[in-house]
Amino acid sequence: MELKEVEESKNDVISEVVEMNRRGKKRKSRRKREKITEQATVELPDPVKEVVLQDPLEVFGGDIMLMIVRNLDARSVVLSLLVSRGWHSFASSDSLWTSKCEELWLGKAHLPRLALVPGLPKLAAYSLSVMDGKRNRIMKEDLCDHVWEYHFNKVVPEYWLNLDPYWKGTRPLMHRHFHLDGSQTADPGDTVWGGHECCYTIVTSVVGEGKLREHYVRINHWPHMFVSRKLDWSWEMSNRIYCYSSVPDANREGGTGPLPALVEYS
Amino acid sequence: MAIMYALKSSDNEIFEVEQKVIEQSETIKKMIEDGAATGEIPLQVSSKTLAKVLEWCKQRQHKTVENENDDNKGKRKKERDEDDDIKEWENKFSDELKADKDVLFDLLLASNYLDLPALLSFLCQLVADMVAGKMPEEIRRMFNIENDFTPEEEKAITAEHGWAFQP
């Protein structure tokens, strides 16, 4: 009996060492296992064992590997692309990335035109979408493709607030449209639209490596509107006086926004 | 009296199993239906792995029988307790497999060969957990895989999917 106790405490010490190697996980089950087997020889710690594992692709083949990576999040699958050519071939399969794209696009306000190019592999479509979704530089195509909701901010005089459906709590809200010729228009019957000619400019200045220094959109000579992007990939442009928000149009066939050649900074 | 079948492992060990347990395997079920399951059924599965397969099948069998015997009264609480039991059992089962990954791989192959979809998808999840969130280099080291990309190819893939490689 005494002897067994000594044996066990020795195992405990081994467990401690193993535990340090394995960041403290699964201590309980390990100890239990050691007690059940009650082996006299000292077991080597697991890390040694892990090294001699075979490539699962060779063991299981591509079909099962595809089932396995279906359980992974998109980032993990992308990381696994670089393991080897063999891994790249199953981890880049369209059947896998079609559903990943659907998940990614679900609930987004806009889908990038560059990711919806017919015949584009779905993995490429996914990555282009993610990267386009992080783009903070607005392009003419973004302005012109979307319809924009427009409302005043609270600082403007009462007179203007009273004309704005956003503040009166009525619908529809005011809209603005940007055109490729550089002009801007409103919906017919817009109560605050002055009827005069409007034109817009996108101003972008860049420092080194494509980093934006200054980026704003301006209408006529009115105050700069600063551009921001929301999590659902919609845009907002605002200054102290008014605010523009892009109206969701993800259902638009072929997507919206610039094509790859036009995107310089993301 | 339950109908029993004798399964023979690749290392010639015999396992006596109830029909209901082993019928979960579509492969064996088909053999039984085709009348091909007379005498010992030889399987290309080692005794160590086959024991694990049967452990899984018995647990699943247990679960379905109990569900059939339930009446509706108090079923919900019982189901909840059962779910907890199954979870606990599955955790123990997967802990054992994680500690011995050779068995995990053999078992996955066996579940595919025997056509046990529930076990197969359970094991696919376990292997996926081993890979999840790991950098390519870590995965290669774990599975002893040689990197057969040229540096240019690696660079191109990294550039195309830059978002995934940023911390």
Short mmCIF file of C-alpha atoms in Angstrom, two decimals:
data_model
loop_
_atom_site.label_atom_id
_atom_site.label_comp_id
_atom_site.label_asym_id
_atom_site.label_seq_id
_atom_site.Cartn_x
_atom_site.Cartn_y
_atom_site.Cartn_z
CA MET A 1 0.00 0.00 0.00
CA GLU A 2 2.76 2.38 0.96
CA LEU A 3 4.61 1.45 -2.17
CA LYS A 4 1.64 2.30 -4.35
CA GLU A 5 1.32 5.70 -2.77
CA VAL A 6 4.90 6.47 -3.57
CA GLU A 7 4.30 5.36 -7.10
CA GLU A 8 1.31 7.63 -7.35
CA SER A 9 3.04 10.69 -6.04
CA LYS A 10 5.81 10.04 -8.53
CA ASN A 11 3.20 10.03 -11.25
CA ASP A 12 1.91 13.28 -9.84
CA VAL A 13 5.28 14.87 -10.39
CA ILE A 14 5.29 13.66 -13.97
CA SER A 15 1.81 15.01 -14.36
CA GLU A 16 3.01 18.39 -13.12
CA VAL A 17 5.73 18.51 -15.75
CA VAL A 18 3.38 17.39 -18.47
CA GLU A 19 0.89 19.89 -17.27
CA MET A 20 3.36 22.72 -17.61
CA ASN A 21 3.98 21.63 -21.17
CA ARG A 22 0.34 21.52 -21.96
CA ARG A 23 -0.71 24.79 -20.35
CA GLY A 24 -2.56 23.17 -17.52
CA LYS A 25 -5.25 21.49 -19.61
CA LYS A 26 -6.87 18.15 -18.98
CA ARG A 27 -5.01 17.44 -15.79
CA LYS A 28 -7.83 15.52 -14.26
CA SER A 29 -8.42 13.10 -17.10
CA ARG A 30 -4.73 12.45 -17.44
CA ARG A 31 -4.29 11.54 -13.83
CA LYS A 32 -7.27 9.28 -14.01
CA ARG A 33 -5.89 7.49 -17.00
CA GLU A 34 -2.60 6.90 -15.28
CA LYS A 35 -4.31 5.40 -12.30
CA ILE A 36 -6.36 3.06 -14.42
CA THR A 37 -3.46 1.73 -16.42
CA GLU A 38 -1.17 1.60 -13.38
CA GLN A 39 1.81 1.04 -15.57
CA ALA A 40 5.22 0.70 -13.99
CA THR A 41 7.09 2.39 -16.78
CA VAL A 42 7.25 6.12 -17.07
CA GLU A 43 5.17 7.45 -19.91
CA LEU A 44 6.67 10.03 -22.20
CA PRO A 45 4.88 13.33 -22.27
CA ASP A 46 2.40 13.79 -25.13
CA PRO A 47 4.24 16.45 -27.17
CA VAL A 48 6.64 13.76 -28.37
CA LYS A 49 3.70 11.71 -29.55
CA GLU A 50 2.10 14.64 -31.34
CA VAL A 51 5.08 15.16 -33.59
CA VAL A 52 4.77 11.71 -35.17
CA LEU A 53 1.15 12.21 -36.23
CA GLN A 54 0.54 11.62 -39.92
CA ASP A 55 -0.81 14.13 -42.37
CA PRO A 56 -4.59 13.68 -42.04
CA LEU A 57 -4.93 14.38 -45.75
CA GLU A 58 -2.89 11.27 -46.51
CA VAL A 59 -4.81 9.23 -43.96
CA PHE A 60 -8.34 10.37 -44.79
CA GLY A 61 -8.28 11.76 -48.32
CA GLY A 62 -9.79 14.96 -49.66
CA ASP A 63 -13.49 14.20 -49.10
CA ILE A 64 -13.14 13.64 -45.37
CA MET A 65 -10.76 16.60 -45.07
CA LEU A 66 -13.48 18.73 -46.60
CA MET A 67 -15.93 17.47 -43.97
CA ILE A 68 -13.39 18.34 -41.29
CA VAL A 69 -12.73 21.90 -42.46
CA ARG A 70 -16.45 22.54 -42.79
CA ASN A 71 -16.35 22.75 -38.99
CA LEU A 72 -13.83 25.57 -39.08
CA ASP A 73 -14.36 29.32 -39.14
CA ALA A 74 -13.31 31.12 -42.34
CA ARG A 75 -10.05 32.45 -40.91
CA SER A 76 -8.90 29.01 -39.78
CA VAL A 77 -9.64 27.58 -43.22
CA VAL A 78 -7.65 30.34 -44.91
CA LEU A 79 -4.71 29.68 -42.58
CA SER A 80 -4.86 25.99 -43.50
CA LEU A 81 -4.54 26.86 -47.23
CA LEU A 82 -0.86 27.50 -46.71
CA VAL A 83 -0.08 24.15 -45.10
CA SER A 84 0.68 22.42 -48.40
CA ARG A 85 -0.53 22.21 -51.99
CA GLY A 86 -2.66 19.23 -51.04
CA TRP A 87 -4.36 21.16 -48.24
CA HIS A 88 -4.83 24.14 -50.51
CA SER A 89 -6.77 22.05 -53.01
CA PHE A 90 -9.53 20.95 -50.62
CA ALA A 91 -9.56 24.06 -48.43
CA SER A 92 -10.19 26.28 -51.44
CA SER A 93 -13.13 24.28 -52.78
CA ASP A 94 -16.10 26.24 -54.06
CA SER A 95 -18.58 24.02 -52.24
CA LEU A 96 -17.04 25.04 -48.92
CA TRP A 97 -16.73 28.74 -49.70
CA THR A 98 -20.16 29.14 -51.23
CA SER A 99 -21.72 28.67 -47.81
CA LYS A 100 -19.04 30.78 -46.12
CA CYS A 101 -19.85 33.63 -48.54
CA GLU A 102 -23.56 33.30 -47.83
CA GLU A 103 -22.89 33.54 -44.10
CA LEU A 104 -20.63 36.54 -44.57
CA TRP A 105 -23.03 38.39 -46.84
CA LEU A 106 -26.07 37.77 -44.68
CA GLY A 107 -27.39 41.04 -43.27
CA LYS A 108 -24.88 43.25 -45.08
CA ALA A 109 -26.11 46.54 -46.54
CA HIS A 110 -24.07 46.34 -49.73
CA LEU A 111 -22.29 43.55 -51.57
CA PRO A 112 -19.15 44.53 -53.44
CA ARG A 113 -19.39 44.28 -57.20
CA LEU A 114 -15.84 42.92 -57.39
CA ALA A 115 -16.83 39.83 -55.36
CA LEU A 116 -19.84 39.04 -57.54
CA VAL A 117 -17.99 38.85 -60.84
CA PRO A 118 -19.37 35.72 -62.58
CA GLY A 119 -17.04 32.74 -62.53
CA LEU A 120 -14.93 34.09 -59.68
CA PRO A 121 -13.88 31.30 -57.27
CA LYS A 122 -15.86 31.59 -54.04
CA LEU A 123 -12.74 31.72 -51.87
CA ALA A 124 -11.56 34.78 -53.81
CA ALA A 125 -15.05 36.25 -53.54
CA TYR A 126 -14.91 35.81 -49.76
CA SER A 127 -11.55 37.46 -49.31
CA LEU A 128 -12.37 40.31 -51.68
CA SER A 129 -15.59 40.90 -49.76
CA VAL A 130 -13.88 40.98 -46.39
CA MET A 131 -11.21 43.34 -47.62
CA ASP A 132 -13.66 45.57 -49.45
CA GLY A 133 -15.75 45.69 -46.28
CA LYS A 134 -12.75 47.18 -44.47
CA ARG A 135 -12.21 49.82 -47.16
CA ASN A 136 -12.62 53.28 -45.69
CA ARG A 137 -11.93 55.23 -48.82
CA ILE A 138 -15.16 56.03 -50.59
CA MET A 139 -15.18 56.02 -54.38
CA LYS A 140 -17.36 57.69 -56.97
CA GLU A 141 -18.94 54.28 -57.70
CA ASP A 142 -20.05 53.97 -54.07
CA LEU A 143 -21.68 57.39 -54.17
CA CYS A 144 -23.39 56.77 -57.50
CA ASP A 145 -24.48 53.16 -56.94
CA HIS A 146 -26.30 53.80 -53.67
CA VAL A 147 -29.30 55.91 -52.87
CA TRP A 148 -28.56 58.10 -49.85
CA GLU A 149 -30.80 58.96 -46.97
CA TYR A 150 -30.34 62.52 -45.91
CA HIS A 151 -31.26 64.31 -42.71
CA PHE A 152 -30.33 67.42 -40.78
CA ASN A 153 -28.52 67.29 -37.49
CA LYS A 154 -30.17 68.78 -34.45
CA VAL A 155 -28.06 71.96 -34.49
CA VAL A 156 -29.85 73.49 -37.48
CA PRO A 157 -32.57 76.10 -36.92
CA GLU A 158 -36.08 74.90 -36.08
CA TYR A 159 -37.30 76.00 -39.50
CA TRP A 160 -35.20 73.33 -41.23
CA LEU A 161 -35.91 70.61 -38.69
CA ASN A 162 -39.60 71.13 -39.29
CA LEU A 163 -39.15 70.47 -42.98
CA ASP A 164 -37.24 67.24 -42.34
CA PRO A 165 -39.33 64.00 -42.15
CA TYR A 166 -36.54 62.48 -40.04
CA TRP A 167 -37.34 64.94 -37.21
CA LYS A 168 -41.06 65.16 -37.80
CA GLY A 169 -41.28 61.37 -37.48
CA THR A 170 -42.91 60.98 -40.87
CA ARG A 171 -41.92 58.99 -43.91
CA PRO A 172 -40.47 58.79 -46.47
CA LEU A 173 -37.12 60.27 -45.47
CA MET A 174 -35.34 62.61 -47.83
CA HIS A 175 -33.06 61.11 -50.43
CA ARG A 176 -30.10 62.33 -52.42
CA HIS A 177 -28.65 60.87 -55.60
CA PHE A 178 -25.11 61.18 -56.89
CA HIS A 179 -24.44 60.98 -60.62
CA LEU A 180 -21.36 59.99 -62.60
CA ASP A 181 -21.22 63.45 -64.23
CA GLY A 182 -20.46 64.92 -60.80
CA SER A 183 -23.92 66.31 -60.11
CA GLN A 184 -26.28 65.63 -57.25
CA THR A 185 -30.08 65.60 -57.20
CA ALA A 186 -32.97 65.04 -54.79
CA ASP A 187 -36.25 63.14 -55.06
CA PRO A 188 -39.07 65.10 -56.73
CA GLY A 189 -41.07 67.11 -54.20
CA ASP A 190 -38.23 67.36 -51.70
CA THR A 191 -39.12 70.17 -49.31
CA VAL A 192 -35.63 71.46 -48.54
CA TRP A 193 -34.12 71.08 -52.00
CA GLY A 194 -33.43 74.56 -53.35
CA GLY A 195 -33.55 73.57 -57.00
CA HIS A 196 -30.13 75.01 -57.75
CA GLU A 197 -27.31 73.06 -59.32
CA CYS A 198 -25.28 70.85 -56.99
CA CYS A 199 -21.98 69.12 -57.56
CA TYR A 200 -19.86 66.92 -55.36
CA THR A 201 -16.16 66.29 -54.93
CA ILE A 202 -14.31 63.47 -53.20
CA VAL A 203 -11.09 64.77 -51.70
CA THR A 204 -8.39 62.32 -50.74
CA SER A 205 -4.84 63.01 -49.72
CA VAL A 206 -2.45 60.22 -49.03
CA VAL A 207 0.70 59.92 -46.97
CA GLY A 208 3.28 57.29 -47.98
CA GLU A 209 2.21 53.62 -48.21
CA GLY A 210 -1.36 54.38 -49.24
CA LYS A 211 -2.35 55.69 -45.83
CA LEU A 212 -5.16 58.21 -45.92
CA ARG A 213 -4.33 61.59 -44.46
CA GLU A 214 -7.42 63.45 -45.34
CA HIS A 215 -10.58 62.06 -46.85
CA TYR A 216 -13.87 63.82 -47.24
CA VAL A 217 -16.76 64.43 -49.58
CA ARG A 218 -17.97 67.94 -50.23
CA ILE A 219 -21.08 69.24 -51.90
CA ASN A 220 -20.68 72.64 -53.54
CA HIS A 221 -18.63 74.79 -51.18
CA TRP A 222 -20.46 73.49 -48.12
CA PRO A 223 -18.72 72.01 -45.11
CA HIS A 224 -16.71 68.81 -45.56
CA MET A 225 -18.47 65.55 -44.83
CA PHE A 226 -16.30 62.99 -43.12
CA VAL A 227 -16.70 59.41 -44.24
CA SER A 228 -17.16 56.39 -42.03
CA ARG A 229 -18.04 52.77 -42.58
CA LYS A 230 -20.33 50.67 -40.42
CA LEU A 231 -20.13 46.98 -39.52
CA ASP A 232 -22.80 46.08 -42.06
CA TRP A 233 -20.59 47.71 -44.73
CA SER A 234 -22.92 50.69 -45.15
CA TRP A 235 -21.49 54.19 -45.42
CA GLU A 236 -22.10 57.35 -43.50
CA MET A 237 -21.01 60.84 -44.45
CA SER A 238 -21.62 63.69 -42.11
CA ASN A 239 -20.68 67.13 -40.96
CA ARG A 240 -22.09 69.27 -38.18
CA ILE A 241 -25.17 70.21 -40.16
CA TYR A 242 -26.34 67.09 -41.99
CA CYS A 243 -25.82 63.40 -42.39
CA TYR A 244 -25.96 61.01 -45.36
CA SER A 245 -26.42 57.25 -44.95
CA SER A 246 -26.27 54.76 -47.79
CA VAL A 247 -29.54 52.87 -48.25
CA PRO A 248 -29.07 49.07 -48.10
CA ASP A 249 -29.14 47.50 -51.56
CA ALA A 250 -27.54 44.08 -51.06
CA ASN A 251 -30.20 42.49 -53.26
CA ARG A 252 -29.01 44.43 -56.29
CA GLU A 253 -27.86 42.04 -58.95
CA GLY A 254 -24.15 42.16 -59.67
CA GLY A 255 -23.38 44.12 -56.50
CA THR A 256 -22.29 47.71 -56.04
CA GLY A 257 -19.12 49.75 -55.69
CA PRO A 258 -15.86 49.89 -57.62
CA LEU A 259 -14.20 47.04 -59.51
CA PRO A 260 -10.72 45.81 -58.46
CA ALA A 261 -8.80 48.03 -60.87
CA LEU A 262 -10.44 51.07 -59.30
CA VAL A 263 -9.73 50.19 -55.67
CA GLU A 264 -6.40 51.65 -54.80
CA TYR A 265 -6.46 51.78 -51.04
CA SER A 266 -8.17 49.45 -48.68
CA MET B 1 -33.75 -12.79 -26.65
CA ALA B 2 -31.71 -10.35 -28.61
CA ILE B 3 -30.09 -11.43 -31.84
CA MET B 4 -26.32 -11.42 -31.52
CA TYR B 5 -23.66 -11.03 -34.17
CA ALA B 6 -19.98 -11.85 -34.00
CA LEU B 7 -17.62 -9.24 -35.36
CA LYS B 8 -14.04 -10.20 -36.10
CA SER B 9 -11.41 -7.48 -35.91
CA SER B 10 -8.43 -7.31 -38.27
CA ASP B 11 -6.29 -8.81 -35.49
CA ASN B 12 -8.74 -11.72 -35.13
CA GLU B 13 -10.50 -10.75 -31.94
CA ILE B 14 -14.19 -11.66 -31.74
CA PHE B 15 -16.77 -9.19 -30.43
CA GLU B 16 -20.28 -10.45 -29.64
CA VAL B 17 -22.73 -7.63 -30.26
CA GLU B 18 -26.49 -7.21 -30.23
CA GLN B 19 -28.04 -6.58 -33.62
CA LYS B 20 -29.64 -3.35 -32.44
CA VAL B 21 -26.26 -1.94 -31.42
CA ILE B 22 -24.39 -2.81 -34.56
CA GLU B 23 -27.19 -2.00 -36.96
CA GLN B 24 -26.34 1.66 -36.52
CA SER B 25 -23.55 0.92 -38.94
CA GLU B 26 -25.12 1.23 -42.37
CA THR B 27 -22.42 -1.02 -43.77
CA ILE B 28 -23.22 -3.88 -41.40
CA LYS B 29 -26.95 -3.29 -41.58
CA LYS B 30 -26.74 -3.78 -45.33
CA MET B 31 -24.71 -6.96 -44.85
CA ILE B 32 -27.38 -8.30 -42.50
CA GLU B 33 -30.17 -7.38 -44.89
CA ASP B 34 -28.36 -9.00 -47.78
CA GLY B 35 -27.95 -12.17 -45.72
CA ALA B 36 -24.19 -11.80 -45.95
CA ALA B 37 -23.77 -11.69 -42.18
CA THR B 38 -23.58 -15.36 -41.36
CA GLY B 39 -20.99 -16.57 -38.90
CA GLU B 40 -18.25 -14.12 -38.02
CA ILE B 41 -18.29 -10.79 -39.81
CA PRO B 42 -14.70 -9.89 -40.68
CA LEU B 43 -13.92 -6.16 -40.43
CA GLN B 44 -10.86 -4.18 -41.46
CA VAL B 45 -10.73 -2.55 -38.05
CA SER B 46 -8.29 -3.28 -35.23
CA SER B 47 -9.65 -4.66 -31.96
CA LYS B 48 -8.61 -1.50 -30.10
CA THR B 49 -10.55 0.67 -32.52
CA LEU B 50 -13.50 -1.68 -32.81
CA ALA B 51 -13.87 -1.60 -29.02
CA LYS B 52 -14.19 2.19 -29.27
CA VAL B 53 -16.69 1.95 -32.11
CA LEU B 54 -18.85 -0.36 -30.00
CA GLU B 55 -18.51 1.90 -26.99
CA TRP B 56 -19.99 4.68 -29.10
CA CYS B 57 -22.75 2.51 -30.59
CA LYS B 58 -23.81 1.19 -27.19
CA GLN B 59 -24.09 4.69 -25.81
CA ARG B 60 -26.23 5.78 -28.76
CA GLN B 61 -28.34 2.64 -28.50
CA HIS B 62 -28.91 3.24 -24.79
CA LYS B 63 -30.15 6.71 -25.59
CA THR B 64 -32.68 5.64 -28.23
CA VAL B 65 -34.12 2.81 -26.12
CA GLU B 66 -34.68 5.12 -23.16
CA ASN B 67 -36.41 7.66 -25.34
CA GLU B 68 -38.80 5.03 -26.62
CA ASN B 69 -39.75 3.95 -23.10
CA ASP B 70 -40.49 7.47 -21.95
CA ASP B 71 -44.03 8.60 -21.46
CA ASN B 72 -44.71 12.27 -21.86
CA LYS B 73 -45.04 12.95 -18.14
CA GLY B 74 -41.89 14.51 -16.76
CA LYS B 75 -40.19 13.86 -20.04
CA ARG B 76 -38.70 17.26 -20.35
CA LYS B 77 -36.73 17.14 -17.16
CA LYS B 78 -35.63 13.63 -17.94
CA GLU B 79 -34.53 14.67 -21.39
CA ARG B 80 -32.57 17.51 -19.95
CA ASP B 81 -30.84 15.23 -17.48
CA GLU B 82 -30.18 12.79 -20.27
CA ASP B 83 -28.70 15.50 -22.46
CA ASP B 84 -26.37 16.37 -19.61
CA ASP B 85 -25.39 12.71 -19.25
CA ILE B 86 -24.71 12.39 -22.94
CA LYS B 87 -22.68 15.58 -22.94
CA GLU B 88 -20.64 14.31 -20.06
CA TRP B 89 -20.16 10.95 -21.72
CA GLU B 90 -19.13 12.60 -25.00
CA ASN B 91 -16.67 14.86 -23.21
CA LYS B 92 -15.04 11.87 -21.59
CA PHE B 93 -14.99 10.01 -24.88
CA SER B 94 -13.37 12.93 -26.70
CA ASP B 95 -10.86 13.56 -23.90
CA GLU B 96 -9.65 10.00 -24.27
CA LEU B 97 -9.33 10.42 -28.02
CA LYS B 98 -7.52 13.72 -27.71
CA ALA B 99 -4.99 12.04 -25.48
CA ASP B 100 -4.40 9.30 -28.04
CA LYS B 101 -4.64 10.81 -31.48
CA ASP B 102 -3.63 7.62 -33.30
CA VAL B 103 -6.83 6.05 -32.06
CA LEU B 104 -8.72 9.18 -33.07
CA PHE B 105 -7.48 8.81 -36.65
CA ASP B 106 -8.17 5.06 -36.77
CA LEU B 107 -11.61 5.57 -35.34
CA LEU B 108 -12.42 8.23 -37.89
CA LEU B 109 -11.43 5.90 -40.70
CA ALA B 110 -13.49 3.11 -39.13
CA SER B 111 -16.56 5.33 -38.76
CA ASN B 112 -16.30 6.15 -42.45
CA TYR B 113 -15.80 2.50 -43.44
CA LEU B 114 -18.65 1.30 -41.23
CA ASP B 115 -20.84 4.23 -42.30
CA LEU B 116 -21.63 5.70 -38.90
CA PRO B 117 -22.49 9.29 -39.83
CA ALA B 118 -23.02 10.60 -36.29
CA LEU B 119 -19.67 9.27 -35.10
CA LEU B 120 -17.96 10.50 -38.25
CA SER B 121 -19.19 14.05 -37.83
CA PHE B 122 -18.37 13.98 -34.11
CA LEU B 123 -14.79 12.97 -34.94
CA CYS B 124 -14.47 15.50 -37.79
CA GLN B 125 -15.25 18.17 -35.22
CA LEU B 126 -12.49 16.83 -32.96
CA VAL B 127 -9.92 16.95 -35.75
CA ALA B 128 -11.13 20.42 -36.73
CA ASP B 129 -10.55 21.55 -33.13
CA MET B 130 -6.92 20.48 -33.47
CA VAL B 131 -6.47 22.80 -36.45
CA ALA B 132 -8.70 25.74 -35.49
CA GLY B 133 -6.93 29.07 -35.18
CA LYS B 134 -3.47 27.60 -35.83
CA MET B 135 -0.91 29.13 -38.16
CA PRO B 136 0.15 27.00 -41.17
CA GLU B 137 3.54 26.38 -39.61
CA GLU B 138 1.98 25.01 -36.43
CA ILE B 139 -0.27 22.68 -38.42
CA ARG B 140 2.67 21.41 -40.47
CA ARG B 141 4.64 20.71 -37.30
CA MET B 142 1.74 18.90 -35.65
CA PHE B 143 1.19 16.56 -38.61
CA ASN B 144 4.73 16.36 -39.86
CA ILE B 145 3.82 17.90 -43.22
CA GLU B 146 6.40 19.25 -45.62
CA ASN B 147 5.83 22.72 -47.02
CA ASP B 148 5.82 22.22 -50.79
CA PHE B 149 5.01 25.81 -51.76
CA THR B 150 7.60 28.07 -53.34
CA PRO B 151 8.21 31.30 -51.41
CA GLU B 152 6.54 33.20 -54.28
CA GLU B 153 3.41 31.08 -54.04
CA GLU B 154 3.29 31.55 -50.29
CA LYS B 155 3.61 35.27 -50.74
CA ALA B 156 0.83 35.36 -53.32
CA ILE B 157 -1.59 33.41 -51.11
CA THR B 158 -0.78 35.54 -48.08
CA ALA B 159 -1.35 38.69 -50.11
CA GLU B 160 -4.65 37.48 -51.54
CA HIS B 161 -6.03 36.69 -48.10
CA GLY B 162 -4.22 39.33 -46.09
CA TRP B 163 -7.13 39.81 -43.68
CA ALA B 164 -6.66 36.31 -42.23
CA PHE B 165 -2.99 36.76 -41.49
CA GLN B 166 -3.34 39.99 -39.57
CA PRO B 167 -3.36 39.48 -35.83
#
